[in-house]
PDB file of C-alpha atoms and ligand atoms in Angstrom:
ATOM      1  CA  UNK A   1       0.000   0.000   0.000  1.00  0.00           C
ATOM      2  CA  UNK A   2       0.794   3.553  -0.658  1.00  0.00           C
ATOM      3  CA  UNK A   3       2.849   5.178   2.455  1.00  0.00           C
ATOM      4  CA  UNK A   4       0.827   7.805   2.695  1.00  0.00           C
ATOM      5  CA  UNK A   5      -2.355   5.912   2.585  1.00  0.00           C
ATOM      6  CA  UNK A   6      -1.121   3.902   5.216  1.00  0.00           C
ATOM      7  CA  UNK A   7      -0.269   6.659   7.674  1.00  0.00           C
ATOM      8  CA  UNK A   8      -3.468   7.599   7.715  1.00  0.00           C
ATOM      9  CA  UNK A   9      -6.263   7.114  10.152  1.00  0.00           C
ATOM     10  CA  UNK A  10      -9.838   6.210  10.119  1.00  0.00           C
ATOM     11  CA  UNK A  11     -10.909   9.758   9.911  1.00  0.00           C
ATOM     12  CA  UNK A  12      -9.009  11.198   6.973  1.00  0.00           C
ATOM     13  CA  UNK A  13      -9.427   8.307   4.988  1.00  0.00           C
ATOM     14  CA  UNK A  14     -13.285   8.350   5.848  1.00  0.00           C
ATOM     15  CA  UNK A  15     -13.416  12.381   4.535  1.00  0.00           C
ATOM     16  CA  UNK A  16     -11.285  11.166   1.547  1.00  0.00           C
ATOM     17  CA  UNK A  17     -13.857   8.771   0.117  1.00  0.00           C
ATOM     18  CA  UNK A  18     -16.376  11.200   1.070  1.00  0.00           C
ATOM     19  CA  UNK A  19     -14.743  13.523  -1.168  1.00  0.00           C
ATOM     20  CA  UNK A  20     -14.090  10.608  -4.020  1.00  0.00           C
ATOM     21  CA  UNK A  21     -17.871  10.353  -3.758  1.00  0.00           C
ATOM     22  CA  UNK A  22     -19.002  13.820  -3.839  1.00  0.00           C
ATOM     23  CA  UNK A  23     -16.713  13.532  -7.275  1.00  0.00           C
ATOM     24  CA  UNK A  24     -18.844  11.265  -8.427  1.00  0.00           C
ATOM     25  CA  UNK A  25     -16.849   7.877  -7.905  1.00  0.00           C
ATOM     26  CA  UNK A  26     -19.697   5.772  -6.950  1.00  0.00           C
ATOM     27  CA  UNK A  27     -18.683   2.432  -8.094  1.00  0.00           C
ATOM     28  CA  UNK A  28     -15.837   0.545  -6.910  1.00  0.00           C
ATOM     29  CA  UNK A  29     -13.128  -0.192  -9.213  1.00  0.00           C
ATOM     30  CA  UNK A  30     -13.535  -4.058 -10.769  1.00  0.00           C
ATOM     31  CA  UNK A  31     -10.121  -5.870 -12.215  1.00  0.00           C
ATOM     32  CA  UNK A  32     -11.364  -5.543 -15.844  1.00  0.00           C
ATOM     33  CA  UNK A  33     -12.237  -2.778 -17.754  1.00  0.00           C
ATOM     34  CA  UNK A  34     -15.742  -1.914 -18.398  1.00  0.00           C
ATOM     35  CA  UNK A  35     -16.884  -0.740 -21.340  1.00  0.00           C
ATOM     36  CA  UNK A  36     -19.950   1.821 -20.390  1.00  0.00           C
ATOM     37  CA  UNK A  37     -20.965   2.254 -24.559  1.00  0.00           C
ATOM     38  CA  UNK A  38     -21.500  -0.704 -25.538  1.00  0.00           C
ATOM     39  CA  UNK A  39     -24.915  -1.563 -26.896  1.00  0.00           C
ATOM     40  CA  UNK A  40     -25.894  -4.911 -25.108  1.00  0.00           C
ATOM     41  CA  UNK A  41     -26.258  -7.771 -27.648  1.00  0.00           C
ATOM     42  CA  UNK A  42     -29.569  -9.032 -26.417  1.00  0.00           C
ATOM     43  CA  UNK A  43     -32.166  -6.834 -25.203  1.00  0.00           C
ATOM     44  CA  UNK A  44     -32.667  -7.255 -21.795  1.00  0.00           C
ATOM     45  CA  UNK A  45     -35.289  -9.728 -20.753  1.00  0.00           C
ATOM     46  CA  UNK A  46     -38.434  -8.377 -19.129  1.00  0.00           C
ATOM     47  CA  UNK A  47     -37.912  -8.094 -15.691  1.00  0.00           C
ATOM     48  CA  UNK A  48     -39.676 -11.346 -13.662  1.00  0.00           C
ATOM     49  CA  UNK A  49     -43.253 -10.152 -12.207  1.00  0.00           C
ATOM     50  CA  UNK A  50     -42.207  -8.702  -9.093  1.00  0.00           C
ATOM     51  CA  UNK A  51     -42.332 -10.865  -5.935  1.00  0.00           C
ATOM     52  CA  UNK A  52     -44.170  -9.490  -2.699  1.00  0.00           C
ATOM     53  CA  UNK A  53     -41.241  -7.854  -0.814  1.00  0.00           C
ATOM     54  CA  UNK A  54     -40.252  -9.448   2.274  1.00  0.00           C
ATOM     55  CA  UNK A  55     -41.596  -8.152   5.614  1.00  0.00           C
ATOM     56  CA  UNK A  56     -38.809  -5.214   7.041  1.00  0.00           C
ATOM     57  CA  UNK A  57     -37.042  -7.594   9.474  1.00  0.00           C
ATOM     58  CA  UNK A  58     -37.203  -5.181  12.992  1.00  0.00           C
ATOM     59  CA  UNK A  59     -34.018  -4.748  14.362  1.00  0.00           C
ATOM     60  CA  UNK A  60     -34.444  -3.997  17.756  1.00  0.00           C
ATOM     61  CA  UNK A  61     -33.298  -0.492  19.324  1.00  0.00           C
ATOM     62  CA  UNK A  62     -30.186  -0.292  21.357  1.00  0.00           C
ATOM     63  CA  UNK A  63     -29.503   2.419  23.501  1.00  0.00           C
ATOM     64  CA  UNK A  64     -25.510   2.410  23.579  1.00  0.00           C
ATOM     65  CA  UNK A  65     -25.903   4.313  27.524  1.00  0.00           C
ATOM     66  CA  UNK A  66     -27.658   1.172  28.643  1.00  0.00           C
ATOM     67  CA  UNK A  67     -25.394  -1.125  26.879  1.00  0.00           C
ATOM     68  CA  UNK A  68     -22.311   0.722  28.888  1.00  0.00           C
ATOM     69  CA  UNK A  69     -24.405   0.537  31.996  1.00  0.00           C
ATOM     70  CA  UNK A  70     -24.950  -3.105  31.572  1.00  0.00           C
ATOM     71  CA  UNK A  71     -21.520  -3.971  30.530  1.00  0.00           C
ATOM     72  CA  UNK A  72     -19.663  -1.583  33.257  1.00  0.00           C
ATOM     73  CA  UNK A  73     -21.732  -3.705  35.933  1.00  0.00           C
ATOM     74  CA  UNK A  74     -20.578  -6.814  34.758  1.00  0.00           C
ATOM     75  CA  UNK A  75     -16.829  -5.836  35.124  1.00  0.00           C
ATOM     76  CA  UNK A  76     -15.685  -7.078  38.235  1.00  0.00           C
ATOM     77  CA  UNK A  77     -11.713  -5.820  38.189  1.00  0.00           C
ATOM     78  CA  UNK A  78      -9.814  -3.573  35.897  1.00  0.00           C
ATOM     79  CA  UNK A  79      -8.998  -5.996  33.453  1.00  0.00           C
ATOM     80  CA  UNK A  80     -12.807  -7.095  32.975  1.00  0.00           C
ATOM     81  CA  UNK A  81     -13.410  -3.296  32.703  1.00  0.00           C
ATOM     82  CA  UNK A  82     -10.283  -2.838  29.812  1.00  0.00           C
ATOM     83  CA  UNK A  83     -11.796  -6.283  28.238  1.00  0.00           C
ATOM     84  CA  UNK A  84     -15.674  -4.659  28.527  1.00  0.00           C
ATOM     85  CA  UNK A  85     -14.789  -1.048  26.926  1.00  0.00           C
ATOM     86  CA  UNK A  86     -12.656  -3.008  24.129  1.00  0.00           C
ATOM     87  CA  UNK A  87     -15.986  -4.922  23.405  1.00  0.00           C
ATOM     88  CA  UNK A  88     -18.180  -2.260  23.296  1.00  0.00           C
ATOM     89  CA  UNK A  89     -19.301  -1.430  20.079  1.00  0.00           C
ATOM     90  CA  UNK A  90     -21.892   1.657  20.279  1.00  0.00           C
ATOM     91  CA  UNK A  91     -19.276   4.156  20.310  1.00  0.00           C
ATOM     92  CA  UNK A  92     -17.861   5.852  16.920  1.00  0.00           C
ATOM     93  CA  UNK A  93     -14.486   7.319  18.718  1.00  0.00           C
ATOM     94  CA  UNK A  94     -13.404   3.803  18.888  1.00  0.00           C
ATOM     95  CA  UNK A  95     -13.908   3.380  15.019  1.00  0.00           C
ATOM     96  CA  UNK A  96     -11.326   5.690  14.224  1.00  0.00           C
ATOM     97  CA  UNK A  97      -9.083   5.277  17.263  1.00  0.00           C
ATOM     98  CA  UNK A  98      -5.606   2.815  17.293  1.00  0.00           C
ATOM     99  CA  UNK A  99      -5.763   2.122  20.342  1.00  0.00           C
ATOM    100  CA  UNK A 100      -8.350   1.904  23.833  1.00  0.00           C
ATOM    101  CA  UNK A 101      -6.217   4.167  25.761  1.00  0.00           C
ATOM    102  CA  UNK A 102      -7.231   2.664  29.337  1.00  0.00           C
ATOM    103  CA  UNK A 103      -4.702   3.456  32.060  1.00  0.00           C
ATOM    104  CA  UNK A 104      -1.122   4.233  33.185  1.00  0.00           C
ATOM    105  CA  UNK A 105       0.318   4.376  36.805  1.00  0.00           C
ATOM    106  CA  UNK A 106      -0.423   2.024  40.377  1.00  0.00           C
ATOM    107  CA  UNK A 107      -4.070   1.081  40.531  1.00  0.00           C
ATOM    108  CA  UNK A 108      -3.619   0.628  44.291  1.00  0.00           C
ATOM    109  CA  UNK A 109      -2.642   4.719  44.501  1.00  0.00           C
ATOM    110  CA  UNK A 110      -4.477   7.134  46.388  1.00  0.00           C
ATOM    111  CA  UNK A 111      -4.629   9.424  44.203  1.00  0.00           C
ATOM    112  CA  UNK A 112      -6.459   8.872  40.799  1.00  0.00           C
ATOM    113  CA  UNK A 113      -6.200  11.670  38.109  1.00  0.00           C
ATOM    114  CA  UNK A 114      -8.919  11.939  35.447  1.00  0.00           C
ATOM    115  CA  UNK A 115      -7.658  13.557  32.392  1.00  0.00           C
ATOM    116  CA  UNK A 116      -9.763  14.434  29.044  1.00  0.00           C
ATOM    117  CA  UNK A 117      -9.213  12.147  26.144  1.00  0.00           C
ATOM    118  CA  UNK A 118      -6.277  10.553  24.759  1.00  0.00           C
ATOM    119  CA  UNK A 119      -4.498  12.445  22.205  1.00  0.00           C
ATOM    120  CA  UNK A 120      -2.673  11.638  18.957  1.00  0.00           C
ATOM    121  CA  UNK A 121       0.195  10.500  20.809  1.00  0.00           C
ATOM    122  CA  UNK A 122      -1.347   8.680  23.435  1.00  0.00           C
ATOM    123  CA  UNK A 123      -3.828   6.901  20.714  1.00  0.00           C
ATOM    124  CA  UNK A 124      -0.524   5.594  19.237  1.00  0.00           C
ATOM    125  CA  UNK A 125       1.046   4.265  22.324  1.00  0.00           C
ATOM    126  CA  UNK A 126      -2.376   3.560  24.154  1.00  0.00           C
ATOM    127  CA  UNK A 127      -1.057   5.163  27.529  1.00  0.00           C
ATOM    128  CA  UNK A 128      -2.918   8.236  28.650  1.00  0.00           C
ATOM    129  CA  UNK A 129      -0.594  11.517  29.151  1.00  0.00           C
ATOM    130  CA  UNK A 130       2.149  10.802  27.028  1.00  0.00           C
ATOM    131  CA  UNK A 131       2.660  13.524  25.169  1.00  0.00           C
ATOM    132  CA  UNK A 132       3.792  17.438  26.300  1.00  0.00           C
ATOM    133  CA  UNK A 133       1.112  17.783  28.313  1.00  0.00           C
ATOM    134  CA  UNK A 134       1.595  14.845  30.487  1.00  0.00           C
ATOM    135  CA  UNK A 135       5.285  15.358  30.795  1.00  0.00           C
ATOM    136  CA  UNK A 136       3.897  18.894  32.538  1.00  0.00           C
ATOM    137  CA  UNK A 137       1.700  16.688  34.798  1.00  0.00           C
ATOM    138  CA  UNK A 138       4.447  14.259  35.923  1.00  0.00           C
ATOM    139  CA  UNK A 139       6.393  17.263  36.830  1.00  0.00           C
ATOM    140  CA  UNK A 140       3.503  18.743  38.633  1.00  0.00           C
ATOM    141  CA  UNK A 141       2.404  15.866  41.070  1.00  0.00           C
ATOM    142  CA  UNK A 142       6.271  15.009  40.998  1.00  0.00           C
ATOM    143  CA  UNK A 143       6.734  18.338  42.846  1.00  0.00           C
ATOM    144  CA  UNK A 144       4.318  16.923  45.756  1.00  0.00           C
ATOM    145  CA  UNK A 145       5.503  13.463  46.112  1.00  0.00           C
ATOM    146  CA  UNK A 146       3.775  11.655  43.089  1.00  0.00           C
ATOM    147  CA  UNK A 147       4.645   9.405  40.231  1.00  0.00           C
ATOM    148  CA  UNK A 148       2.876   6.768  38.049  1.00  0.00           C
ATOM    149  CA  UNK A 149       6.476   5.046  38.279  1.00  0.00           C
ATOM    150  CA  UNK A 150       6.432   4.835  42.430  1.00  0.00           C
ATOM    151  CA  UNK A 151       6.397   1.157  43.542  1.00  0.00           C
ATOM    152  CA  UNK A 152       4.808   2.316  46.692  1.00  0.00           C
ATOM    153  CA  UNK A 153       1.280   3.032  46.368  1.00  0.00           C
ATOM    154  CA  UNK A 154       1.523   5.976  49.076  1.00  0.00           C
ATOM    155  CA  UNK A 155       3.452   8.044  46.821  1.00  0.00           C
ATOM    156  CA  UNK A 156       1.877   6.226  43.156  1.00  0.00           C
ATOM    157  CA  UNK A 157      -0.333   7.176  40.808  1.00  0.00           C
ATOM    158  CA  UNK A 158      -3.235   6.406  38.808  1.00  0.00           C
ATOM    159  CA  UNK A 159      -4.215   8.467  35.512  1.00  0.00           C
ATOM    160  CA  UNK A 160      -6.893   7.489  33.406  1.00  0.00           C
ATOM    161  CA  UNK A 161      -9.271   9.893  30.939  1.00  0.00           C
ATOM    162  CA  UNK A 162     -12.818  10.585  30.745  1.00  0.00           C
ATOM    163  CA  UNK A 163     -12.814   9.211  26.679  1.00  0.00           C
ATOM    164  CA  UNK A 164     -10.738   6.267  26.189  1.00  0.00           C
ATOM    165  CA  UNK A 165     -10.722   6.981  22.617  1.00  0.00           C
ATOM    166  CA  UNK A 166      -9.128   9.649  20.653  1.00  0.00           C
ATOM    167  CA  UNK A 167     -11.755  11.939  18.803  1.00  0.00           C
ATOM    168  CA  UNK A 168     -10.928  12.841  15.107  1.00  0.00           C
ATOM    169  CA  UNK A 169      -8.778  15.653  14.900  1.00  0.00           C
ATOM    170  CA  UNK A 170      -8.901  16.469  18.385  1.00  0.00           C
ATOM    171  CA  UNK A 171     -11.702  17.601  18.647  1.00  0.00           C
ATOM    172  CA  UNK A 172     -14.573  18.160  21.943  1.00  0.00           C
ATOM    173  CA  UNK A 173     -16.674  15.000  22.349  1.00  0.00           C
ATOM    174  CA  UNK A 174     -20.058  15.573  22.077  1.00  0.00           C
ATOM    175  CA  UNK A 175     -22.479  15.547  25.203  1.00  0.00           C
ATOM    176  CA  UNK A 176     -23.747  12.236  23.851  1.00  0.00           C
ATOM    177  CA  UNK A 177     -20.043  10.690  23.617  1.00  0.00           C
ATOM    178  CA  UNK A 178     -19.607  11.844  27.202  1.00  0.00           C
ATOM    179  CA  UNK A 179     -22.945  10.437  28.501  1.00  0.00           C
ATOM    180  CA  UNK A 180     -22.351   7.100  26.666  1.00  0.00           C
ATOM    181  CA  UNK A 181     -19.005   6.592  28.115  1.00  0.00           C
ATOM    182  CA  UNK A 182     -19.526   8.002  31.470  1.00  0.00           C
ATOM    183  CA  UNK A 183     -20.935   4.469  33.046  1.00  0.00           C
ATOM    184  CA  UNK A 184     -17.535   3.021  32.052  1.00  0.00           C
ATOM    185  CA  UNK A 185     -15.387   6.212  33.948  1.00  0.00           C
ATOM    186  CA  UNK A 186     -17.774   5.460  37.226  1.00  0.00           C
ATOM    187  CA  UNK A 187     -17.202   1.730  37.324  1.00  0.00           C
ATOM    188  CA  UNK A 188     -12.989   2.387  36.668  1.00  0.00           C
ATOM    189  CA  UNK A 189     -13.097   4.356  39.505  1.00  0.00           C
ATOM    190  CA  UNK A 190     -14.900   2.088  41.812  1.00  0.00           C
ATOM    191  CA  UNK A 191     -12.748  -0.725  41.009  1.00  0.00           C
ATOM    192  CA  UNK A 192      -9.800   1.626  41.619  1.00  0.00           C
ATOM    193  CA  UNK A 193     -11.117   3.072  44.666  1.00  0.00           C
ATOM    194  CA  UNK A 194      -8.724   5.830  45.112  1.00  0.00           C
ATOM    195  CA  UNK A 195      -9.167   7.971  48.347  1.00  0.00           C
ATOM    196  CA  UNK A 196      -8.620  11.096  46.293  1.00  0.00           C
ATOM    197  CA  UNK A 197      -9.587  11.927  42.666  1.00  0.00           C
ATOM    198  CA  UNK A 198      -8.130  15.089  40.550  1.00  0.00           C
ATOM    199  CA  UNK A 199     -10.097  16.381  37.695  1.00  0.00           C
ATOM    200  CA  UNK A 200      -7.978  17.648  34.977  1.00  0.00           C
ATOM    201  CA  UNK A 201      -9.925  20.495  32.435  1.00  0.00           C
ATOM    202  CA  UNK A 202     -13.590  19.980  31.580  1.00  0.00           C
ATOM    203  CA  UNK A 203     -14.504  17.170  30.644  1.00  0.00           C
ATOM    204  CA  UNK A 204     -13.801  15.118  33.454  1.00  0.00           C
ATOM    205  CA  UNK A 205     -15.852  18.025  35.627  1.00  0.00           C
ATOM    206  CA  UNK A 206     -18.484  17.958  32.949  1.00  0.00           C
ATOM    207  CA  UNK A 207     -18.599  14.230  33.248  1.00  0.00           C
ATOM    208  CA  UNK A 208     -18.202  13.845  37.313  1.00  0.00           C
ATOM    209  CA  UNK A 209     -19.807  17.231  38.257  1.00  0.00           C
ATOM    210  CA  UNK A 210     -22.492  18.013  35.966  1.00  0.00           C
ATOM    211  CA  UNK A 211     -20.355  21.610  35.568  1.00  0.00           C
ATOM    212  CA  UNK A 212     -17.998  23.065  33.773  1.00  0.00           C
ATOM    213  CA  UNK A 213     -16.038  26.432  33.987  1.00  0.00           C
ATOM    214  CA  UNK A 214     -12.715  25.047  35.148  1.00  0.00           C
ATOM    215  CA  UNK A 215     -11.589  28.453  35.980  1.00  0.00           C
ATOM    216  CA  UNK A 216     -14.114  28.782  38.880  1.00  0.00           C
ATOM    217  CA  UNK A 217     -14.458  25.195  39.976  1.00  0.00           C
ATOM    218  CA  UNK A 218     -10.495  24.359  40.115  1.00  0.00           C
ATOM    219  CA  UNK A 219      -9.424  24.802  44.049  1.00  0.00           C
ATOM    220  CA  UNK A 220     -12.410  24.112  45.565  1.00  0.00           C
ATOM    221  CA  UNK A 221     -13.237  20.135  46.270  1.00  0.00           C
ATOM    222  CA  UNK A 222     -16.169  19.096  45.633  1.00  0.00           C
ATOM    223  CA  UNK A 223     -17.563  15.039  45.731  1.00  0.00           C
ATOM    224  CA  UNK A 224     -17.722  12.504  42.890  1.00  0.00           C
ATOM    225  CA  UNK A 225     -18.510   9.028  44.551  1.00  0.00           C
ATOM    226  CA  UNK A 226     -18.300   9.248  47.927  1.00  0.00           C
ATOM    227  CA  UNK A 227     -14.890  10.716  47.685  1.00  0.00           C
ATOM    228  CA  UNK A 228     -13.361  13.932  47.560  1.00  0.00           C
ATOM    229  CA  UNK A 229     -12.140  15.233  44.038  1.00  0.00           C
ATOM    230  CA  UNK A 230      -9.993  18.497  43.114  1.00  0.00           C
ATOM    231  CA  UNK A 231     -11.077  19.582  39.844  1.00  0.00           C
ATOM    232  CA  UNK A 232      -7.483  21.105  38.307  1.00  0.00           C
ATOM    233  CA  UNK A 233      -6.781  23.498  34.821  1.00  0.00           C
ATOM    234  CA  UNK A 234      -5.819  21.191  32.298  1.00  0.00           C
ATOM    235  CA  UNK A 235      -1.336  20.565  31.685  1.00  0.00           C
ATOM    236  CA  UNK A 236      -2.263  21.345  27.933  1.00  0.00           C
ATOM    237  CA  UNK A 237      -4.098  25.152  29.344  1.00  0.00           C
ATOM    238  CA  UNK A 238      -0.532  25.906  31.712  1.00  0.00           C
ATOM    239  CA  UNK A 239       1.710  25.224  28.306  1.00  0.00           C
ATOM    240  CA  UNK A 240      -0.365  27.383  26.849  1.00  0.00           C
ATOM    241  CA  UNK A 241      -0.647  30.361  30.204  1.00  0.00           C
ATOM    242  CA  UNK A 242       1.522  29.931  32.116  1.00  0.00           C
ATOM    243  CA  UNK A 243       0.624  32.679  34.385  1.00  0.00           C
ATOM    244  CA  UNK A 244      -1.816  29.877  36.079  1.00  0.00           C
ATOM    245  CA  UNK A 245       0.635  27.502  37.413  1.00  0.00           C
ATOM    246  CA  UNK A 246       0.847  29.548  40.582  1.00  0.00           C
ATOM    247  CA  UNK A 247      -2.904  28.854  41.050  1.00  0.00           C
ATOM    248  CA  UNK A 248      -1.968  24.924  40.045  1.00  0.00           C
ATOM    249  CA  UNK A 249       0.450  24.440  42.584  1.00  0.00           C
ATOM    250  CA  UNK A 250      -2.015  26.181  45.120  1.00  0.00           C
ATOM    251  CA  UNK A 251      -4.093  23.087  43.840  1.00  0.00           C
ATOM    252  CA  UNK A 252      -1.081  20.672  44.273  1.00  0.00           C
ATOM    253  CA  UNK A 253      -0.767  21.635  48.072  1.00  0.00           C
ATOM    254  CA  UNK A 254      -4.116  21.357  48.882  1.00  0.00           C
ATOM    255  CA  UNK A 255      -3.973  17.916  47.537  1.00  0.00           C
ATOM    256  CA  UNK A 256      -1.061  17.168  49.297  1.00  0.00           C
ATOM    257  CA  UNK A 257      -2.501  18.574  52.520  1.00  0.00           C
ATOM    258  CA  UNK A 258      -5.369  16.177  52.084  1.00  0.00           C
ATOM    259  CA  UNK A 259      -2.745  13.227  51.602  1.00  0.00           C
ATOM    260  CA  UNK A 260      -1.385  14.049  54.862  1.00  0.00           C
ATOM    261  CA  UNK A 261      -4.402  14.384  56.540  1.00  0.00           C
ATOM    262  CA  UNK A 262      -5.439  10.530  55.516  1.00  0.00           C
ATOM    263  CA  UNK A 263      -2.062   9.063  56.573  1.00  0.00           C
TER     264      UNK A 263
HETATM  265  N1  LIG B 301      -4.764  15.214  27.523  1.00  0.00           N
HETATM  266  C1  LIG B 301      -5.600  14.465  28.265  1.00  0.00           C
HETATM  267  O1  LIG B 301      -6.501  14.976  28.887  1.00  0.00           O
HETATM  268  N2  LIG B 301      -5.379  13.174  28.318  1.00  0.00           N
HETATM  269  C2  LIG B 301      -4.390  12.588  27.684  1.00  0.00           C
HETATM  270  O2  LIG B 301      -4.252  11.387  27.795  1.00  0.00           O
HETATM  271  C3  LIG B 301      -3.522  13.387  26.935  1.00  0.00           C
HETATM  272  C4  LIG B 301      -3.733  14.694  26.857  1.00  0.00           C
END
């Protein structure tokens, strides 16, 4: 195959036939040529008397939220979870993704980070935070204690995202996406059980908290499960203003004070 062709993903090659289409290439291309001019030798024979067309066979409705409902209750552990969200089939991000982009870091840490969606990057190596952004969030939990490299679970931790699959050309999931998929983000962090969770940007506060606004809700903790959860301006947001990593490390300290209070 072409090298180009093969670079590319689900989504440009979907807008390319699209465009092949809208061109006017309707049928596919056969191994022998086809002659469209040529006057048929017999003339066609008249059609059969139609037959009574079969009864529309009803496909039942699904309703992908229920589906991830009923498959996120099934999962008993993190790996049924991974095994359930690579089964489910409702969801179009996963069409065009590489890769289920599911975890990184100590499931048994106390602190469990919940990012936005994986990017280009992270759909590639199917890790979450593995591009510039996350090397901005190691450095920032690194600064108060915490790694998703520490063998210790007291000073580990856990990242996952609120999508597990990269949208096309990075762009916002819809509130339909996010509904859809939120079942599956509930159940990964009841199986993780973390005794703190940070929400990083949005999404993961439009998904947990109903809200969004980061500005005014990061700093102030609020509740997602039973268990308290510091919603936190996104790594991607301080590369881009700096000028709000002073109010990010106030975050990171009030997190850390929390730590110290459970130990
Ligand atoms: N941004 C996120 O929110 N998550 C990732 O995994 C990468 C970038």
């Amino acid at each position: 195959m072409n090298a180009a062709l093969d670079q590319m993903d689900y989504w440009d090659a979907h807008a390319l036939l699209e465009w092949q289409i809208e061109l006017g290439a309707s049928d596919p291309i056969s191994e022998a040529p086809i002659n469209r001019f040529e006057v048929p030798k017999s003339a066609p024979k008249p059609a059969a008397k139609a037959a009574t067309p079969p009864a529309p066979v009803e496909t039942p409705e699904v309703d992908p939220q229920a589906e991830a409902v009923a498959a996120a209750k099934r999962a008993d552990s993190l790996d049924a979870l991974r095994a359930e969200m690579n089964a489910f089939a409702h969801c179009d991000l996963k069409k065009g993704a590489r890769n289920l982009v599911f975890c990184d870091g100590d499931p048994r840490a106390r602190v469990m980070v919940v990012g936005e969606a994986p990017g280009r990057e992270e759909d590639r190596q199917g890790k979450p935070f593995v591009g510039r952004s996350g090397q901005l969030l190691d450095k920032m939990f690194e600064a108060i204690g915490l790694s998703r490299g520490a063998d210790d679970p007291a000073s580990a931790l856990y990242i996952t995202n609120t999508l597990p699959w990269a949208p096309p050309q990075n762009r916002d999931p819809s509130n339909e996406e996010v509904a859809m998929l939120k079942p599956f983000l509930l159940r990964h962090i009841e199986l993780a059980d973390p005794k703190v969770l940070v929400l990083v940007g949005n999404w993961s506060c439009h998904a947990l908290l109903g809200k969004t606004g980061i500005t005014k809700l990061r700093g102030n903790w609020a509740e997602v499960l039973g268990r308290p959860a510091m919603p936190m301006t996104h790594p991607a947001y301080l590369l881009r203003r700096p000028e709000f990593k002073r109010e990010a490390w106030a975050d990171l300290l009030e997190i850390q004070a929390r730590l110290r209070g459970l130990s």
